[in-house]
Every structure is written in C-alpha cells, then in structure tokens.
Amino acid sequence: MAVTHNGKLLALRALGRFTYDPTSPQPTSDTLFDIASLTKILATTAMAMILYERGLLDLEMPVISIVGEFSGEDPRRDEVSLRMLLAHSSGLPAYEKLFLRAHTRDELLAAASSTPLASDPGSHAEYSDIGFIVLGVALERLADESLDRFCQREIFGPLALTQTTFNPASELRPAIPPTTDDRTFRHRIIQGEVQDENASILGGVAGHAGLFATAHDLATFAHIFLQGGSPILRPETIALFTARESSPEGTSRALGWDTPSAPSQSGRYFSPRSYGHLGYTGTSLWIDSDRDLSITLLTNRTWPDCANQSIKRIRPRFHDAVFEALGLENAPTE
C-alpha cells in the first residue's frame, strides 16, 4: 500500500505473504504486482491523453476510421467513437473469452474487433475489456508505435517509473506474487506473467491489462496527476479526462477513469471530483485532488483462484481507515 498527501509520500507498507503458505515469501515495498486493469489508466488512457494533447487523437473520431476491421454488417458500429471506448459506452460487451477461440495475437485482435455490440452505442455504460483492447489497437495506429514502446518512452521513462513494465524479465518472476493456479487454460501457476488470459494471447501487452508495477511507482504516477501533470500532461487535459461524463445518464465513468458512486469501492469519503480505477487481481488506485490525496492498494486476491470476493469488503474499509487516520473524513471539499 502507498498513501500520498499534500505532496508527500506518507506511507509505503508491505503486509502478508505471497500465498497462504506460512513459509511463502513476504512482499516488500519494491514488490512487483500484476496490476491488471490499472493498465487502462497507467498506460492506455495516459497514452490517449498525450495523443490528444498533440492533436493526433480526436475524441469524436469514429473507431472504424482508424480500425477498419471494426466495421461490419451492423450499421451501429459506425457510430462508435474513441470517446465511447474510453467512457465504456460503446455498446461492446464487458468481457468475452476470446482466448478460447483465438490462438495468436492477430486472431485475438480480429476477434475483439468483430465482437458484436450488446447494446446501442451511447445508450448506457458497461465496463468493457473488449473496448479497451480495440482502443489499444487504435492508439498504436495513431502513434505508429506499439503500446509498450510508446508508454516506456513517453510515460514510464519521464516519470521515473523504473519498475513499471509489461512482461517482466524471467529472472524477476520468483519475486512477484503469483496470481492464479491456472488449471483450465495454461495448466500452470501464473507468476510474473499476466493473469488475464486474453492479454496472455496478446503477448502480455494489451490495452486492457498486462502491466506490472510497484506501489511506489503508482504513488508517483498519482502524485504527478495531483501536481498538474508535468512533465507529460497539462492540467486541462487531466481535468477533461478525469471529469465524470454527462452521458449516458447515470454513468460513473470519466474518460478511461472511474469516479466514486454509491456504494463505491473507494469507500465513503472520497470527494465527488475524485477519480480512480480497480484491477481484477485485487489492485486499485484512487486520487482525490480536493484533499491532495492518493491511495494505492496492491494485492493478489486472485490466488489461488478468483472465487474469493473479500477484496470488495476490504478495499472500501481500507480507504475509509486511511481517511480517518489522517482526519480527512470531514474535511470540506470544493
């Protein structure tokens, strides 16, 4: 866990063990975690923000104008914009086990791009991994560069996120908490390689998942956002992408980011203008600009499988406890 407040790293702590075995390794503050869907903000959305600033990305641009294979017989597909992919309002379904029928990167990307719409574009928000796989492809084409290379040069390098990476080196794997004992697809313990099966077929680099990072690196990333974005972003770009979308009605989504809803995994105290994201493996990052506060929580709650849902109770209680320890639970917000 990591907590920043008023520009300072207040807490950086590691607790527990890699697994429930009492002899398994203990994590440290430098332990790498599979951050799962935090990839969506740390890599994909940040890349979209940079391309937007450079005039290479128009939020209203139709997806089919960049990813031609996204078009199909359904005329509604022509209406899907990059904004809709970022805001999870494209009409694409939440998730598909594409890995069961796609055995190579090209096959899986083709399967994602041809996934049928589950609802009318813009009609309602449904969090979609499929949408972010397609978004990743679109961004790579706009930048004319792969997601991992762009992010290393334009985001991780400039921000000194020295331990943030796709596909950690094999020698690092024993020091990374395992995420699952995969007995149905890969038939091995998954440790130091991406837990998400679709991202695995994509070679560990995808718009929706694949990044590994430490709590310190995530706290650094949050600090940059709280300080206005320099050296990679402008404050107005952060404001645009982190503000809750006005449509579809009832959405909690910003562009790439989420915002607190009731009830929320962020707990009871984050201000309405806060923003953050969750990761399937048991990871989260929430940022409150009104309180100049960020809270990072990294776990491997999917070990040995994803049946245990206790993270949904732990996460909001943890966030609330941090606010209360800092005396911020009643702090006024703008």
Coordinates of C-alpha atoms in Angstrom, one line a residue:
M1 CA 0.0 0.0 0.0
A2 CA 1.0 3.6 -0.6
V3 CA -0.5 6.9 0.5
T4 CA 0.4 10.4 -0.7
H5 CA -0.9 13.6 0.9
N6 CA 0.0 17.2 0.3
G7 CA 2.8 16.3 -2.0
K8 CA 4.5 13.8 0.4
L9 CA 4.7 10.0 0.4
L10 CA 3.2 9.4 3.9
A11 CA 3.1 5.6 3.8
L12 CA 4.7 2.8 1.9
R13 CA 4.0 -0.5 3.6
A14 CA 4.0 -4.2 2.6
L15 CA 2.0 -6.8 4.6
G16 CA 1.2 -10.5 4.4
R17 CA 2.8 -13.2 2.2
F18 CA 2.8 -14.2 -1.4
T19 CA 0.4 -17.1 -0.7
Y20 CA -1.5 -18.7 2.2
D21 CA 1.5 -20.9 2.8
P22 CA 3.2 -19.6 6.1
T23 CA 6.6 -20.3 4.5
S24 CA 6.0 -18.3 1.3
P25 CA 7.9 -15.1 0.7
Q26 CA 6.9 -11.8 2.3
P27 CA 6.4 -8.8 -0.1
T28 CA 8.4 -5.7 0.3
S29 CA 7.7 -2.1 -0.7
D30 CA 9.6 -2.9 -4.0
T31 CA 7.5 -6.0 -4.9
L32 CA 6.0 -6.0 -8.4
F33 CA 2.4 -6.8 -8.8
D34 CA 0.3 -7.7 -11.8
I35 CA -1.9 -4.5 -11.8
A36 CA -4.4 -5.9 -14.2
S37 CA -6.9 -3.2 -15.3
L38 CA -4.8 -0.4 -13.8
T39 CA -3.1 -0.8 -17.2
K40 CA -6.1 1.0 -18.5
I41 CA -5.1 4.2 -16.7
L42 CA -1.4 3.9 -16.3
A43 CA -0.7 3.0 -20.0
T44 CA -3.7 3.2 -22.3
T45 CA -5.6 6.3 -21.0
A46 CA -2.3 8.2 -20.3
M47 CA -1.2 7.4 -23.9
A48 CA -4.6 8.7 -25.2
M49 CA -4.2 11.9 -23.2
I50 CA -0.8 12.5 -24.7
L51 CA -2.0 11.9 -28.2
Y52 CA -5.0 14.1 -27.5
E53 CA -2.6 17.0 -26.5
R54 CA -0.6 16.5 -29.6
G55 CA -3.6 16.8 -31.8
L56 CA -3.4 13.2 -33.0
L57 CA -6.5 12.0 -31.3
D58 CA -10.0 13.4 -31.8
L59 CA -12.3 12.1 -29.1
E60 CA -15.3 12.1 -31.6
M61 CA -13.3 10.2 -34.2
P62 CA -15.2 7.1 -35.4
V63 CA -13.3 3.9 -34.4
I64 CA -13.8 2.5 -38.0
S65 CA -11.7 5.4 -39.4
I66 CA -8.7 4.0 -37.6
V67 CA -9.5 0.3 -37.0
G68 CA -11.2 -0.5 -40.3
E69 CA -11.8 -4.1 -39.3
F70 CA -14.1 -2.8 -36.6
S71 CA -16.7 -2.1 -39.2
G72 CA -19.3 -4.8 -40.0
E73 CA -22.8 -5.5 -41.1
D74 CA -24.2 -3.8 -38.0
P75 CA -24.6 -0.1 -39.0
R76 CA -24.4 0.9 -35.3
R77 CA -20.7 0.1 -35.3
D78 CA -20.1 3.2 -37.5
E79 CA -21.3 5.4 -34.6
V80 CA -18.8 4.1 -32.0
S81 CA -16.2 6.8 -31.3
L82 CA -12.9 6.9 -29.3
R83 CA -14.7 8.8 -26.6
M84 CA -17.2 5.9 -26.2
L85 CA -14.4 3.4 -25.9
L86 CA -12.7 5.5 -23.2
A87 CA -16.1 6.0 -21.4
H88 CA -17.2 2.4 -21.7
S89 CA -20.3 3.4 -23.6
S90 CA -19.6 1.8 -27.0
G91 CA -22.2 -0.9 -26.7
L92 CA -19.5 -3.6 -26.6
P93 CA -20.0 -6.4 -24.0
A94 CA -18.0 -6.4 -20.8
Y95 CA -15.9 -9.5 -21.4
E96 CA -15.5 -12.4 -23.8
K97 CA -13.3 -15.4 -23.5
L98 CA -11.7 -14.7 -26.8
F99 CA -8.7 -16.8 -25.8
L100 CA -10.8 -20.0 -26.2
R101 CA -11.0 -19.5 -30.0
A102 CA -8.1 -17.2 -30.8
H103 CA -4.7 -18.7 -30.5
T104 CA -2.5 -15.9 -31.8
R105 CA -2.3 -12.1 -31.2
D106 CA -3.7 -11.4 -34.7
E107 CA -6.5 -13.8 -34.2
L108 CA -7.5 -12.3 -30.9
L109 CA -7.3 -8.7 -32.1
A110 CA -9.5 -9.8 -35.1
A111 CA -12.0 -11.4 -32.7
A112 CA -12.1 -8.3 -30.4
S113 CA -12.6 -6.0 -33.4
S114 CA -15.5 -8.2 -34.7
T115 CA -17.2 -8.8 -31.3
P116 CA -21.0 -8.0 -31.7
L117 CA -22.4 -5.0 -30.0
A118 CA -24.5 -5.9 -26.9
S119 CA -26.4 -2.5 -26.9
D120 CA -26.8 0.7 -28.9
P121 CA -23.6 2.9 -28.8
G122 CA -24.0 5.7 -26.2
S123 CA -27.2 4.2 -24.6
H124 CA -25.6 3.1 -21.4
A125 CA -22.2 2.5 -19.8
E126 CA -20.9 -1.1 -19.4
Y127 CA -17.3 -1.5 -18.4
S128 CA -15.7 -3.3 -21.3
D129 CA -12.3 -5.1 -21.6
I130 CA -13.1 -5.7 -25.3
G131 CA -13.5 -1.9 -25.8
F132 CA -10.0 -1.3 -24.3
I133 CA -8.4 -4.0 -26.5
V134 CA -9.8 -2.2 -29.5
L135 CA -8.8 1.2 -28.1
G136 CA -5.2 -0.1 -27.7
V137 CA -5.1 -1.0 -31.3
A138 CA -6.4 2.4 -32.3
L139 CA -3.8 4.2 -30.2
E140 CA -1.0 2.2 -31.7
R141 CA -2.1 3.1 -35.2
L142 CA -2.5 6.8 -34.3
A143 CA 1.0 6.8 -32.8
D144 CA 2.5 4.5 -35.3
E145 CA 4.2 2.7 -32.4
S146 CA 3.4 -0.2 -30.1
L147 CA 1.7 0.5 -26.8
D148 CA 4.6 -0.8 -24.7
R149 CA 7.3 1.2 -26.6
F150 CA 5.3 4.4 -26.5
C151 CA 4.5 4.1 -22.8
Q152 CA 8.1 3.4 -21.9
R153 CA 9.4 6.4 -23.7
E154 CA 6.6 8.9 -23.1
I155 CA 5.3 7.9 -19.7
F156 CA 7.3 5.5 -17.6
G157 CA 10.7 6.9 -18.5
P158 CA 9.9 10.6 -18.0
L159 CA 8.1 9.9 -14.7
A160 CA 10.9 7.6 -13.5
L161 CA 8.6 4.7 -13.1
T162 CA 11.6 2.4 -13.1
Q163 CA 9.8 -0.8 -12.1
T164 CA 6.7 -0.4 -14.3
T165 CA 6.8 -2.8 -17.2
F166 CA 5.0 -5.2 -19.5
N167 CA 6.3 -8.7 -19.5
P168 CA 8.8 -8.6 -16.5
A169 CA 12.1 -10.3 -17.1
S170 CA 12.1 -14.1 -16.3
E171 CA 14.7 -13.6 -13.5
L172 CA 12.2 -11.3 -11.7
R173 CA 9.4 -13.8 -11.7
P174 CA 10.2 -15.6 -8.3
A175 CA 10.0 -12.2 -6.6
I176 CA 6.5 -11.4 -8.0
P177 CA 3.4 -12.7 -6.1
P178 CA 1.6 -15.5 -8.1
T179 CA -1.9 -14.6 -9.2
T180 CA -3.5 -17.9 -10.0
D181 CA -3.1 -21.7 -10.2
D182 CA -4.4 -22.0 -13.7
R183 CA -5.8 -25.5 -14.1
T184 CA -8.0 -24.9 -17.2
F185 CA -6.2 -22.9 -19.8
R186 CA -2.4 -22.6 -19.3
H187 CA -2.2 -25.5 -16.8
R188 CA 0.5 -23.9 -14.6
I189 CA 0.9 -21.5 -11.8
I190 CA 0.9 -17.9 -13.2
Q191 CA 3.7 -15.9 -11.6
G192 CA 5.4 -13.0 -13.2
E193 CA 3.2 -13.3 -16.4
V194 CA -0.1 -11.6 -17.0
Q195 CA -3.1 -13.3 -15.2
D196 CA -5.6 -12.2 -17.9
E197 CA -6.0 -14.9 -20.5
N198 CA -6.9 -12.5 -23.4
A199 CA -3.8 -10.4 -22.6
S200 CA -1.7 -13.6 -22.4
I201 CA -2.6 -14.5 -26.0
L202 CA -1.8 -10.9 -27.0
G203 CA 1.8 -11.5 -25.8
G204 CA 1.4 -9.7 -22.4
V205 CA 0.9 -6.3 -24.0
A206 CA -2.7 -5.1 -24.3
G207 CA -4.9 -2.0 -23.8
H208 CA -6.8 -3.6 -21.0
A209 CA -4.2 -5.5 -19.0
G210 CA -0.6 -6.6 -18.8
L211 CA 1.3 -4.0 -16.8
F212 CA 3.3 -4.9 -13.6
A213 CA 4.2 -2.1 -11.2
T214 CA 5.1 -1.4 -7.6
A215 CA 3.0 0.7 -5.1
H216 CA 5.7 3.3 -5.1
D217 CA 5.5 3.7 -8.9
L218 CA 1.7 4.1 -8.7
A219 CA 2.0 6.6 -6.0
T220 CA 4.5 8.6 -8.2
F221 CA 2.0 8.4 -11.1
A222 CA -0.8 9.7 -8.8
H223 CA 1.5 12.5 -7.4
I224 CA 2.1 13.7 -11.0
F225 CA -1.6 13.9 -11.6
L226 CA -2.2 15.8 -8.3
Q227 CA 0.6 18.2 -9.2
G228 CA -0.9 19.1 -12.6
G229 CA 0.7 16.5 -14.9
S230 CA 4.1 17.9 -15.7
P231 CA 6.3 16.8 -17.4
I232 CA 3.9 14.6 -19.5
L233 CA 0.5 16.3 -19.4
R234 CA -1.2 19.7 -19.0
P235 CA -3.7 20.3 -16.1
E236 CA -6.6 21.0 -18.5
T237 CA -6.1 17.6 -20.1
I238 CA -6.2 15.9 -16.7
A239 CA -9.4 17.9 -15.9
L240 CA -11.0 16.8 -19.2
F241 CA -10.2 13.1 -18.9
T242 CA -11.0 12.7 -15.1
A243 CA -14.4 14.6 -15.1
R244 CA -17.4 12.3 -15.0
E245 CA -19.1 12.0 -18.4
S246 CA -22.6 13.7 -18.6
S247 CA -23.9 10.8 -20.7
P248 CA -25.1 8.1 -20.8
E249 CA -27.3 9.0 -17.9
G250 CA -26.2 7.6 -14.6
T251 CA -22.7 6.7 -15.6
S252 CA -19.9 6.9 -13.1
R253 CA -17.3 6.8 -15.9
A254 CA -14.8 9.5 -16.9
L255 CA -12.5 9.1 -19.9
G256 CA -10.6 6.0 -19.0
W257 CA -11.1 6.6 -15.3
D258 CA -13.9 5.9 -12.9
T259 CA -15.4 8.2 -10.3
P260 CA -17.0 7.4 -6.9
S261 CA -20.5 6.1 -6.9
A262 CA -22.8 4.9 -4.1
P263 CA -21.8 2.4 -2.9
S264 CA -18.3 2.6 -4.1
Q265 CA -15.1 0.5 -3.8
S266 CA -13.5 3.9 -3.0
G267 CA -15.3 4.0 0.3
R268 CA -17.3 6.8 1.9
Y269 CA -15.0 9.8 1.9
F270 CA -13.5 10.4 -1.5
S271 CA -14.9 13.7 -2.9
P272 CA -17.2 13.7 -5.9
R273 CA -14.4 15.0 -8.1
S274 CA -12.1 12.1 -7.2
Y275 CA -11.1 9.5 -9.8
G276 CA -9.6 6.1 -9.8
H277 CA -9.6 2.6 -11.1
L278 CA -9.7 -1.1 -9.9
G279 CA -7.8 -4.1 -11.2
Y280 CA -9.2 -7.7 -11.3
T281 CA -6.2 -9.1 -9.4
G282 CA -7.0 -7.0 -6.4
T283 CA -5.4 -3.7 -7.2
S284 CA -6.6 -0.1 -7.1
L285 CA -5.6 3.5 -7.3
W286 CA -7.8 6.4 -6.2
I287 CA -6.9 10.1 -6.4
D288 CA -8.7 13.0 -4.6
S289 CA -7.5 16.3 -5.9
D290 CA -9.6 18.3 -3.4
R291 CA -7.7 16.6 -0.5
D292 CA -4.4 16.3 -2.4
L293 CA -4.5 12.6 -1.6
S294 CA -3.9 9.3 -3.3
I295 CA -4.3 5.8 -2.1
T296 CA -2.7 2.7 -3.8
L297 CA -3.6 -0.8 -2.8
L298 CA -1.9 -3.8 -4.5
T299 CA -2.9 -7.4 -3.7
N300 CA -3.0 -10.8 -5.4
R301 CA -6.6 -11.6 -4.3
T302 CA -6.9 -14.0 -7.2
W303 CA -4.6 -16.5 -5.6
P304 CA -5.2 -19.5 -5.9
D305 CA -8.3 -18.6 -7.9
C306 CA -10.8 -15.8 -8.3
A307 CA -13.6 -17.3 -6.1
N308 CA -12.7 -15.2 -3.1
Q309 CA -14.5 -11.8 -3.2
S310 CA -13.4 -10.5 0.1
I311 CA -11.5 -7.7 -1.6
K312 CA -14.8 -6.0 -2.2
R313 CA -15.3 -5.6 1.6
I314 CA -11.6 -4.9 2.4
R315 CA -11.0 -2.2 -0.2
P316 CA -13.6 0.4 0.9
R317 CA -12.8 -0.3 4.6
F318 CA -9.1 0.3 3.9
H319 CA -9.8 3.6 2.1
D320 CA -12.1 4.8 4.9
A321 CA -9.4 3.8 7.5
V322 CA -6.8 5.9 5.7
F323 CA -9.1 9.0 5.6
E324 CA -9.9 8.6 9.3
A325 CA -6.3 8.1 10.3
L326 CA -5.5 11.4 8.5
G327 CA -8.5 13.2 10.0
L328 CA -9.8 13.8 6.5
E329 CA -13.2 12.2 6.8
N330 CA -14.9 15.5 7.5
A331 CA -12.6 17.7 5.5
P332 CA -14.5 20.3 3.3
T333 CA -14.4 19.8 -0.4
E334 CA -14.8 22.4 -3.1

